[in-house]
Amino acid sequence: MSRIPTFAVISGAQVHQATAGQEKAVIAAVEKAYRLHGAGDTVNPDSYFLRFPDRPSSRIIALPASVGGEVGVHGIKWISSFPENVAAGIPRASAVLVLNDAETGYPFAVLESSIISAARTAASAALAALTLSQARGTTPRRLGFVGGGLIARYVHTYLAAAGFTFDEVGVHDLSPEHAAGFSDYLRGAQPAEVTVHAGSDDLIRASDLVVFTTVAGSPHVHDPALFSHNPLVLHLSLRDLSTEIILSAFNVVDDIEHCLKADTSPHLTEQAVGHRDFIAGTLDDALSSRITPPADRPVIFSPFGLGVLDLVVAKHIYDTVATTSTLHTIPGFFHDTDRYGRTL
């Protein structure tokens, strides 16, 4: 007989404690999610966007998903993006995530999820960098960040956890304040030489591994010649690169159907040329050696960001916290649970 699960709340502090210093475990969880997704053992519908007529730059997104296999969980992430928050001194994004029991459908936990979202994004980027670099037979030594916010910081942390070391790290951000803050962080976090670039062009030319973590709504980098040295590009913000750059590169995505929508750079490219032949495959294809990225062309990884990644990481965190005495449960959260109103 199925039983109603206990309901728990996991705070951001607990999420941080379960992930900080455990980056390799989070990367392993993300790899598991990609492999389950590639095997068809997930359900990952389209994201749903709540937009506001009076605040066109803001949105709240729902990412429902289900993961089978040994994970066995359903759930949804509810994440807001209010860019005006930055000027007020608080983070742009905030989020919660609900985990649902696979057998009964009852929610059994809600977790603060802005850290989960940042961690799964960074773990995905690090996994892609490691997988694609090894397949190319290259080792990037010069790292460049276009955009110097929280996601960039997480990506740097996860790249280090994946075993990357760099001789040089470049930073470009439209905000001199953000560029200075991120570069100060980098100088304290690792021994590489850190350079702040006034423009993205010089940074791209100087980098073997380029990471885009901007809030750009449309392409702002247009010249394929900037990538003539064939770097690996982690195109995490999805809308930075022109159609010409996408067509010149070997393109890897997390999920083709998801990535080619919402006016991402790959979507704009599909609209321009009328086909998807420029997509070489998915990260799972690279993990399984079904595709081999070349060393003599730029390689671009454009991840749309799958809800299944959030679920697998959240379940990993739940399991970690549940093994301690710190899991905060809510007695009586599900109260009226008898069909005929009898006292249980």
XYZ file of C-alpha atoms in Angstrom:
344
model
C 0.000 0.000 0.000
C 1.363 3.417 -0.929
C 1.889 5.907 1.869
C 1.958 9.677 1.818
C 5.576 10.825 2.004
C 6.905 13.173 4.640
C 7.262 16.726 3.341
C 10.591 18.528 3.841
C 12.000 22.005 3.239
C 15.667 22.350 2.306
C 17.112 25.843 2.628
C 19.687 27.552 0.482
C 22.209 27.182 3.298
C 21.686 23.405 3.265
C 21.914 23.289 -0.533
C 25.180 25.209 -0.372
C 26.549 22.889 2.311
C 25.639 19.823 0.225
C 27.292 21.168 -2.944
C 30.267 23.309 -1.897
C 33.379 21.195 -2.195
C 31.306 18.415 -3.779
C 31.530 19.693 -7.347
C 32.726 16.350 -8.725
C 29.634 14.641 -7.310
C 27.400 17.296 -8.891
C 29.156 16.871 -12.242
C 28.609 13.102 -11.952
C 24.904 13.710 -11.240
C 24.618 15.961 -14.303
C 26.346 13.350 -16.468
C 23.861 10.769 -15.186
C 21.004 13.097 -16.171
C 22.373 13.567 -19.691
C 22.798 9.840 -20.175
C 19.284 9.077 -18.906
C 17.907 11.788 -21.175
C 19.840 10.435 -24.138
C 18.478 6.959 -23.419
C 14.897 8.259 -23.453
C 14.394 7.638 -19.736
C 13.196 11.171 -19.001
C 10.278 13.467 -19.762
C 11.301 17.068 -20.379
C 8.457 19.232 -21.743
C 8.897 22.772 -22.947
C 9.551 25.419 -20.336
C 6.654 27.751 -19.591
C 7.269 31.505 -19.455
C 5.271 33.926 -17.338
C 5.857 37.427 -18.693
C 4.612 40.833 -17.564
C 3.344 43.636 -19.851
C 4.680 46.317 -17.510
C 8.086 44.589 -17.015
C 9.144 43.199 -20.398
C 12.665 42.325 -19.253
C 11.423 40.151 -16.387
C 10.008 36.650 -16.418
C 9.305 33.608 -14.274
C 9.889 30.218 -15.861
C 8.453 26.817 -14.961
C 10.541 23.767 -15.901
C 8.603 20.525 -15.281
C 10.407 17.228 -15.772
C 10.546 13.555 -14.856
C 13.573 11.298 -14.490
C 13.440 7.514 -14.509
C 16.165 4.984 -13.874
C 17.760 4.845 -10.452
C 16.786 8.485 -9.785
C 13.024 7.957 -10.090
C 11.581 11.392 -9.381
C 9.249 13.989 -10.878
C 9.266 17.702 -10.186
C 9.355 21.307 -11.307
C 11.688 24.289 -10.991
C 10.088 27.747 -10.692
C 12.767 30.340 -11.422
C 12.414 34.089 -11.792
C 14.669 36.494 -13.651
C 14.243 40.160 -12.729
C 17.291 41.993 -14.149
C 16.411 45.223 -12.340
C 17.289 43.463 -9.082
C 20.993 43.882 -9.866
C 20.777 47.676 -9.608
C 19.114 47.225 -6.215
C 22.005 45.097 -4.996
C 20.251 41.722 -4.946
C 20.644 38.776 -7.340
C 18.744 38.772 -10.614
C 17.474 35.192 -10.218
C 15.593 33.407 -7.462
C 14.088 29.943 -7.523
C 12.451 27.064 -5.734
C 12.186 23.439 -6.831
C 9.584 20.840 -5.884
C 10.332 17.110 -5.889
C 7.402 14.709 -6.361
C 7.305 11.067 -5.333
C 7.420 8.827 -8.403
C 4.807 6.373 -7.061
C 2.170 8.594 -5.459
C 2.874 11.943 -7.149
C 2.892 13.647 -3.754
C 5.471 16.403 -3.361
C 7.980 15.361 -0.728
C 10.407 18.297 -0.707
C 10.831 21.910 -1.707
C 14.367 23.207 -2.119
C 15.844 26.664 -2.573
C 16.975 26.363 -6.160
C 18.988 29.375 -7.302
C 22.110 27.548 -6.108
C 20.920 24.330 -7.744
C 20.318 26.185 -11.002
C 23.773 27.778 -10.945
C 25.448 24.517 -9.938
C 23.803 22.411 -12.635
C 24.618 25.049 -15.263
C 28.245 25.139 -14.192
C 28.462 21.352 -13.902
C 27.017 21.005 -17.399
C 29.593 23.494 -18.715
C 32.479 21.722 -16.988
C 31.306 18.321 -18.211
C 31.046 19.655 -21.773
C 34.476 21.301 -21.576
C 36.056 18.102 -20.298
C 34.273 15.779 -22.737
C 34.771 17.918 -25.829
C 38.385 18.848 -25.030
C 39.369 15.233 -24.487
C 37.619 14.165 -27.686
C 39.474 16.884 -29.621
C 42.784 15.968 -28.054
C 43.273 19.548 -26.851
C 43.932 21.101 -23.447
C 42.810 24.720 -23.140
C 45.205 26.900 -21.153
C 43.693 30.347 -21.799
C 40.188 30.904 -20.407
C 37.973 33.857 -21.268
C 34.676 34.956 -19.729
C 32.256 37.221 -21.580
C 30.024 38.249 -18.693
C 31.261 38.341 -15.119
C 28.304 37.451 -12.918
C 27.360 34.657 -10.547
C 27.172 31.964 -13.250
C 30.682 32.829 -14.405
C 31.937 32.384 -10.849
C 30.257 28.983 -10.573
C 31.624 27.891 -13.956
C 35.155 28.803 -12.885
C 34.741 26.762 -9.702
C 33.429 23.735 -11.585
C 36.110 23.924 -14.282
C 38.724 23.783 -11.531
C 36.951 20.820 -9.933
C 36.961 19.049 -13.314
C 40.760 19.314 -13.371
C 41.335 22.335 -15.612
C 44.218 24.681 -14.868
C 44.853 27.864 -16.813
C 47.836 30.097 -17.432
C 45.664 33.085 -18.342
C 42.084 34.116 -17.567
C 40.397 37.011 -19.351
C 37.252 38.895 -18.350
C 34.976 41.219 -20.298
C 31.746 42.697 -18.981
C 29.783 45.718 -20.174
C 29.799 46.889 -16.560
C 33.304 47.939 -15.451
C 32.186 47.375 -11.858
C 31.175 43.769 -12.568
C 34.362 43.119 -14.526
C 36.476 44.479 -11.673
C 34.591 42.472 -9.057
C 34.869 39.217 -10.961
C 38.536 39.747 -11.793
C 39.265 40.416 -8.110
C 37.542 37.146 -7.265
C 39.589 35.288 -9.901
C 42.883 36.661 -8.608
C 42.050 35.335 -5.178
C 40.760 31.982 -6.417
C 43.591 30.779 -8.659
C 47.182 31.598 -9.690
C 46.615 32.376 -13.383
C 47.249 35.822 -14.783
C 43.942 37.743 -14.951
C 43.290 40.391 -17.597
C 40.244 42.646 -17.957
C 39.461 43.259 -21.645
C 37.696 46.389 -22.824
C 35.938 44.448 -25.605
C 34.893 40.893 -26.305
C 36.819 40.678 -29.595
C 40.247 40.816 -27.971
C 39.167 38.404 -25.253
C 37.935 35.827 -27.784
C 41.162 36.021 -29.800
C 43.196 35.499 -26.612
C 41.255 32.465 -25.336
C 41.288 28.731 -26.051
C 38.131 28.245 -23.971
C 35.517 31.007 -24.200
C 32.562 31.127 -21.803
C 29.537 33.317 -22.558
C 27.449 34.124 -19.469
C 25.655 37.313 -20.507
C 22.054 38.494 -20.474
C 22.154 39.341 -24.191
C 18.816 39.091 -25.961
C 20.250 39.032 -29.487
C 23.607 38.299 -31.145
C 26.338 40.853 -30.454
C 29.378 38.876 -31.707
C 29.288 38.692 -35.512
C 32.713 37.984 -37.033
C 33.637 34.303 -37.582
C 37.276 35.365 -38.002
C 37.430 35.957 -34.235
C 37.278 32.173 -33.851
C 39.879 31.305 -36.515
C 42.146 29.839 -33.797
C 39.448 27.156 -33.233
C 38.585 27.606 -29.556
C 36.085 25.623 -27.546
C 33.098 27.871 -26.775
C 30.646 27.352 -23.921
C 27.718 29.395 -25.223
C 25.741 29.268 -21.982
C 23.732 32.447 -22.559
C 22.603 31.137 -25.961
C 21.986 34.420 -27.812
C 25.453 35.939 -28.183
C 26.650 34.530 -31.513
C 25.652 35.399 -35.070
C 24.335 32.960 -37.644
C 27.642 33.203 -39.524
C 29.589 32.087 -36.440
C 27.220 29.200 -35.754
C 27.514 28.019 -39.368
C 31.312 28.154 -39.224
C 31.496 25.900 -36.155
C 30.974 22.329 -34.998
C 27.816 22.714 -32.906
C 26.855 20.595 -29.911
C 23.655 21.152 -27.890
C 22.043 19.523 -24.874
C 18.759 18.781 -26.668
C 18.087 19.737 -30.283
C 14.345 20.366 -29.975
C 14.719 22.497 -26.874
C 17.709 24.487 -28.059
C 16.278 25.428 -31.452
C 13.533 27.709 -30.162
C 13.033 31.010 -28.323
C 15.344 32.915 -30.695
C 18.544 31.316 -29.476
C 21.488 31.683 -31.844
C 20.975 28.118 -33.168
C 17.259 28.862 -33.613
C 17.995 32.047 -35.555
C 20.413 30.044 -37.689
C 17.763 27.442 -38.443
C 15.367 30.223 -39.454
C 18.026 31.729 -41.728
C 19.061 28.546 -43.557
C 15.900 26.434 -43.297
C 17.490 23.296 -41.853
C 19.306 21.885 -38.822
C 22.240 20.252 -40.561
C 24.645 22.582 -38.770
C 23.936 20.770 -35.474
C 26.457 17.941 -35.109
C 24.724 16.299 -32.142
C 24.174 16.426 -28.403
C 26.475 16.269 -25.414
C 25.219 12.739 -24.795
C 26.351 11.892 -28.325
C 29.809 13.159 -27.408
C 29.791 11.312 -24.086
C 28.922 8.112 -25.961
C 31.467 8.786 -28.774
C 28.767 8.965 -31.434
C 30.241 12.283 -32.545
C 33.862 13.459 -32.473
C 34.455 17.215 -32.312
C 37.360 18.321 -34.538
C 40.435 20.236 -33.426
C 40.566 22.276 -36.645
C 37.213 24.082 -36.285
C 35.616 26.121 -33.534
C 33.454 23.896 -31.310
C 30.410 25.532 -29.727
C 28.342 23.994 -26.921
C 24.920 25.659 -26.619
C 22.882 24.214 -23.718
C 19.262 25.331 -23.409
C 19.178 24.090 -19.827
C 17.075 21.001 -19.173
C 14.772 20.574 -16.204
C 15.982 16.994 -15.804
C 19.387 18.346 -14.760
C 17.805 20.338 -11.943
C 15.833 17.316 -10.776
C 18.807 14.967 -10.665
C 20.938 17.495 -8.802
C 18.072 18.298 -6.412
C 17.477 14.601 -5.697
C 21.203 14.179 -5.040
C 21.032 17.068 -2.561
C 17.880 15.695 -0.916
C 19.505 12.287 -0.467
C 22.619 13.939 0.966
C 20.676 16.036 3.478
C 18.384 13.119 4.366
C 21.378 11.103 5.586
C 22.000 13.743 8.243
C 19.878 14.922 11.149
C 19.287 18.296 9.482
C 16.362 17.389 7.181
C 13.578 19.778 8.221
C 10.217 18.026 7.859
C 6.782 19.624 8.255
C 4.503 17.374 10.347
C 0.884 17.453 9.196
C 1.685 19.261 5.943
C -0.817 16.971 4.160
C -3.796 17.215 6.471
C -7.153 16.262 4.932
C -6.090 12.960 3.414
C -9.062 10.666 3.955
C -11.578 10.347 1.131
C -14.554 10.398 3.543
C -13.232 12.758 6.174
C -12.545 10.144 8.825
C -9.978 10.894 11.519
C -6.738 9.045 10.794
